[in-house]
């Protein structure tokens, strides 16, 4: 497939106060990122988590880094141990850390030290309902969110669930960074449309970097 953007420079689109879309920022790193996702999933497999309310999530998830986002009957939590394997989550591949720090810097957030990366896998029909990323104790650090593979419609709202939503098509290599005033803004992903992407076939991956522990 001819990709007209393959050789173009990344560009930025403001999204909200403190939030920016870095279009194609991860395009060049993407082949390595996708390969590393497969390596991580070899140790800590993708699984469809069950929400505290008893619903099986349509998005399959795994994690890497010191802490991993997971669920149990008590709620959502960050754990140093993968409950599926009983072992620590795989370490951050160096390419993950590099890319997330470069993106944070490009978005105006210096000294980004993420310790958690949630890896989401969407197949056609999978979605993520509107939510806030609010399980992190230190809200000064931004969220860095990397899109790979099939495109998806991202919804970005405000501090209230009922605030108006901006809908943005996120494509392969796009990175969204939100922090500061928009750190707790509601967001979600509309059901994925079926398609084929040369790097991920029939799915979309999303890497969500967070600083989930306390910064020393
Ligand atoms: C998330 O909010 O955790 C993921 C967003 C995305 O898949 O782009
Ligand atoms: Fe989120």
mmCIF file with all atom_site columns, N, CA and C and ligand atoms in Angstrom, residues 118 120 122 128 131 133 145 154 170 187 189 204 206 208 210, ligand 1:
data_model
loop_
_atom_site.group_PDB
_atom_site.id
_atom_site.type_symbol
_atom_site.label_atom_id
_atom_site.label_alt_id
_atom_site.label_comp_id
_atom_site.label_asym_id
_atom_site.label_entity_id
_atom_site.label_seq_id
_atom_site.pdbx_PDB_ins_code
_atom_site.Cartn_x
_atom_site.Cartn_y
_atom_site.Cartn_z
_atom_site.occupancy
_atom_site.B_iso_or_equiv
_atom_site.pdbx_formal_charge
_atom_site.auth_seq_id
_atom_site.auth_comp_id
_atom_site.auth_asym_id
_atom_site.auth_atom_id
_atom_site.pdbx_PDB_model_num
ATOM   1  N N  . UNK A 1 118 ? 0.619   0.481  29.515 1.00 0.00 ? 118 UNK A N  1
ATOM   2  C CA . UNK A 1 118 ? -0.513  -0.406 29.224 1.00 0.00 ? 118 UNK A CA 1
ATOM   3  C C  . UNK A 1 118 ? -0.551  -0.606 27.710 1.00 0.00 ? 118 UNK A C  1
ATOM   4  N N  . UNK A 1 120 ? -2.829  -1.932 24.733 1.00 0.00 ? 120 UNK A N  1
ATOM   5  C CA . UNK A 1 120 ? -4.197  -2.322 24.370 1.00 0.00 ? 120 UNK A CA 1
ATOM   6  C C  . UNK A 1 120 ? -4.205  -2.917 22.973 1.00 0.00 ? 120 UNK A C  1
ATOM   7  N N  . UNK A 1 122 ? -6.954  -3.837 20.012 1.00 0.00 ? 122 UNK A N  1
ATOM   8  C CA . UNK A 1 122 ? -8.339  -3.734 19.556 1.00 0.00 ? 122 UNK A CA 1
ATOM   9  C C  . UNK A 1 122 ? -8.521  -4.574 18.299 1.00 0.00 ? 122 UNK A C  1
ATOM   10 N N  . UNK A 1 128 ? -13.376 1.314  23.814 1.00 0.00 ? 128 UNK A N  1
ATOM   11 C CA . UNK A 1 128 ? -13.090 1.683  25.197 1.00 0.00 ? 128 UNK A CA 1
ATOM   12 C C  . UNK A 1 128 ? -14.042 2.812  25.560 1.00 0.00 ? 128 UNK A C  1
ATOM   13 N N  . UNK A 1 131 ? -13.769 7.354  29.807 1.00 0.00 ? 131 UNK A N  1
ATOM   14 C CA . UNK A 1 131 ? -13.211 7.203  31.158 1.00 0.00 ? 131 UNK A CA 1
ATOM   15 C C  . UNK A 1 131 ? -12.168 8.275  31.386 1.00 0.00 ? 131 UNK A C  1
ATOM   16 N N  . UNK A 1 133 ? -8.258  8.790  33.148 1.00 0.00 ? 133 UNK A N  1
ATOM   17 C CA . UNK A 1 133 ? -7.096  8.089  33.687 1.00 0.00 ? 133 UNK A CA 1
ATOM   18 C C  . UNK A 1 133 ? -6.804  8.735  35.037 1.00 0.00 ? 133 UNK A C  1
ATOM   19 N N  . UNK A 1 145 ? 0.177   8.551  24.603 1.00 0.00 ? 145 UNK A N  1
ATOM   20 C CA . UNK A 1 145 ? -0.635  7.478  24.033 1.00 0.00 ? 145 UNK A CA 1
ATOM   21 C C  . UNK A 1 145 ? -0.285  7.303  22.546 1.00 0.00 ? 145 UNK A C  1
ATOM   22 N N  . UNK A 1 154 ? -10.952 8.460  18.221 1.00 0.00 ? 154 UNK A N  1
ATOM   23 C CA . UNK A 1 154 ? -10.663 8.806  19.618 1.00 0.00 ? 154 UNK A CA 1
ATOM   24 C C  . UNK A 1 154 ? -11.624 9.921  19.998 1.00 0.00 ? 154 UNK A C  1
ATOM   25 N N  . UNK A 1 170 ? -7.382  8.652  14.829 1.00 0.00 ? 170 UNK A N  1
ATOM   26 C CA . UNK A 1 170 ? -5.968  8.416  15.129 1.00 0.00 ? 170 UNK A CA 1
ATOM   27 C C  . UNK A 1 170 ? -5.451  7.331  14.209 1.00 0.00 ? 170 UNK A C  1
ATOM   28 N N  . UNK A 1 187 ? -12.030 10.475 27.975 1.00 0.00 ? 187 UNK A N  1
ATOM   29 C CA . UNK A 1 187 ? -11.662 10.068 26.616 1.00 0.00 ? 187 UNK A CA 1
ATOM   30 C C  . UNK A 1 187 ? -12.074 8.614  26.405 1.00 0.00 ? 187 UNK A C  1
ATOM   31 N N  . UNK A 1 189 ? -12.472 5.287  22.989 1.00 0.00 ? 189 UNK A N  1
ATOM   32 C CA . UNK A 1 189 ? -12.250 4.843  21.605 1.00 0.00 ? 189 UNK A CA 1
ATOM   33 C C  . UNK A 1 189 ? -13.540 4.210  21.092 1.00 0.00 ? 189 UNK A C  1
ATOM   34 N N  . UNK A 1 204 ? -5.559  -2.997 15.952 1.00 0.00 ? 204 UNK A N  1
ATOM   35 C CA . UNK A 1 204 ? -4.919  -1.746 16.353 1.00 0.00 ? 204 UNK A CA 1
ATOM   36 C C  . UNK A 1 204 ? -4.286  -1.965 17.722 1.00 0.00 ? 204 UNK A C  1
ATOM   37 N N  . UNK A 1 206 ? -2.498  0.147  21.009 1.00 0.00 ? 206 UNK A N  1
ATOM   38 C CA . UNK A 1 206 ? -2.273  1.436  21.643 1.00 0.00 ? 206 UNK A CA 1
ATOM   39 C C  . UNK A 1 206 ? -1.344  1.221  22.830 1.00 0.00 ? 206 UNK A C  1
ATOM   40 N N  . UNK A 1 208 ? -0.154  3.069  26.168 1.00 0.00 ? 208 UNK A N  1
ATOM   41 C CA . UNK A 1 208 ? -0.436  4.195  27.062 1.00 0.00 ? 208 UNK A CA 1
ATOM   42 C C  . UNK A 1 208 ? 0.638   4.252  28.137 1.00 0.00 ? 208 UNK A C  1
ATOM   43 N N  . UNK A 1 210 ? 2.386   5.933  31.402 1.00 0.00 ? 210 UNK A N  1
ATOM   44 C CA . UNK A 1 210 ? 1.971   6.702  32.575 1.00 0.00 ? 210 UNK A CA 1
ATOM   45 C C  . UNK A 1 210 ? 3.060   6.649  33.633 1.00 0.00 ? 210 UNK A C  1
HETATM 46 C C1 . LIG B 2 .   ? -6.816  4.500  26.769 1.00 0.00 ? 1   LIG B C1 1
HETATM 47 O O1 . LIG B 2 .   ? -7.472  5.479  27.007 1.00 0.00 ? 1   LIG B O1 1
HETATM 48 O O2 . LIG B 2 .   ? -6.378  3.780  27.691 1.00 0.00 ? 1   LIG B O2 1
HETATM 49 C C2 . LIG B 2 .   ? -6.471  4.072  25.355 1.00 0.00 ? 1   LIG B C2 1
HETATM 50 C C3 . LIG B 2 .   ? -6.766  5.070  24.304 1.00 0.00 ? 1   LIG B C3 1
HETATM 51 C C4 . LIG B 2 .   ? -6.450  4.524  22.928 1.00 0.00 ? 1   LIG B C4 1
HETATM 52 O O3 . LIG B 2 .   ? -6.567  3.318  22.702 1.00 0.00 ? 1   LIG B O3 1
HETATM 53 O O4 . LIG B 2 .   ? -6.077  5.313  22.051 1.00 0.00 ? 1   LIG B O4 1
#
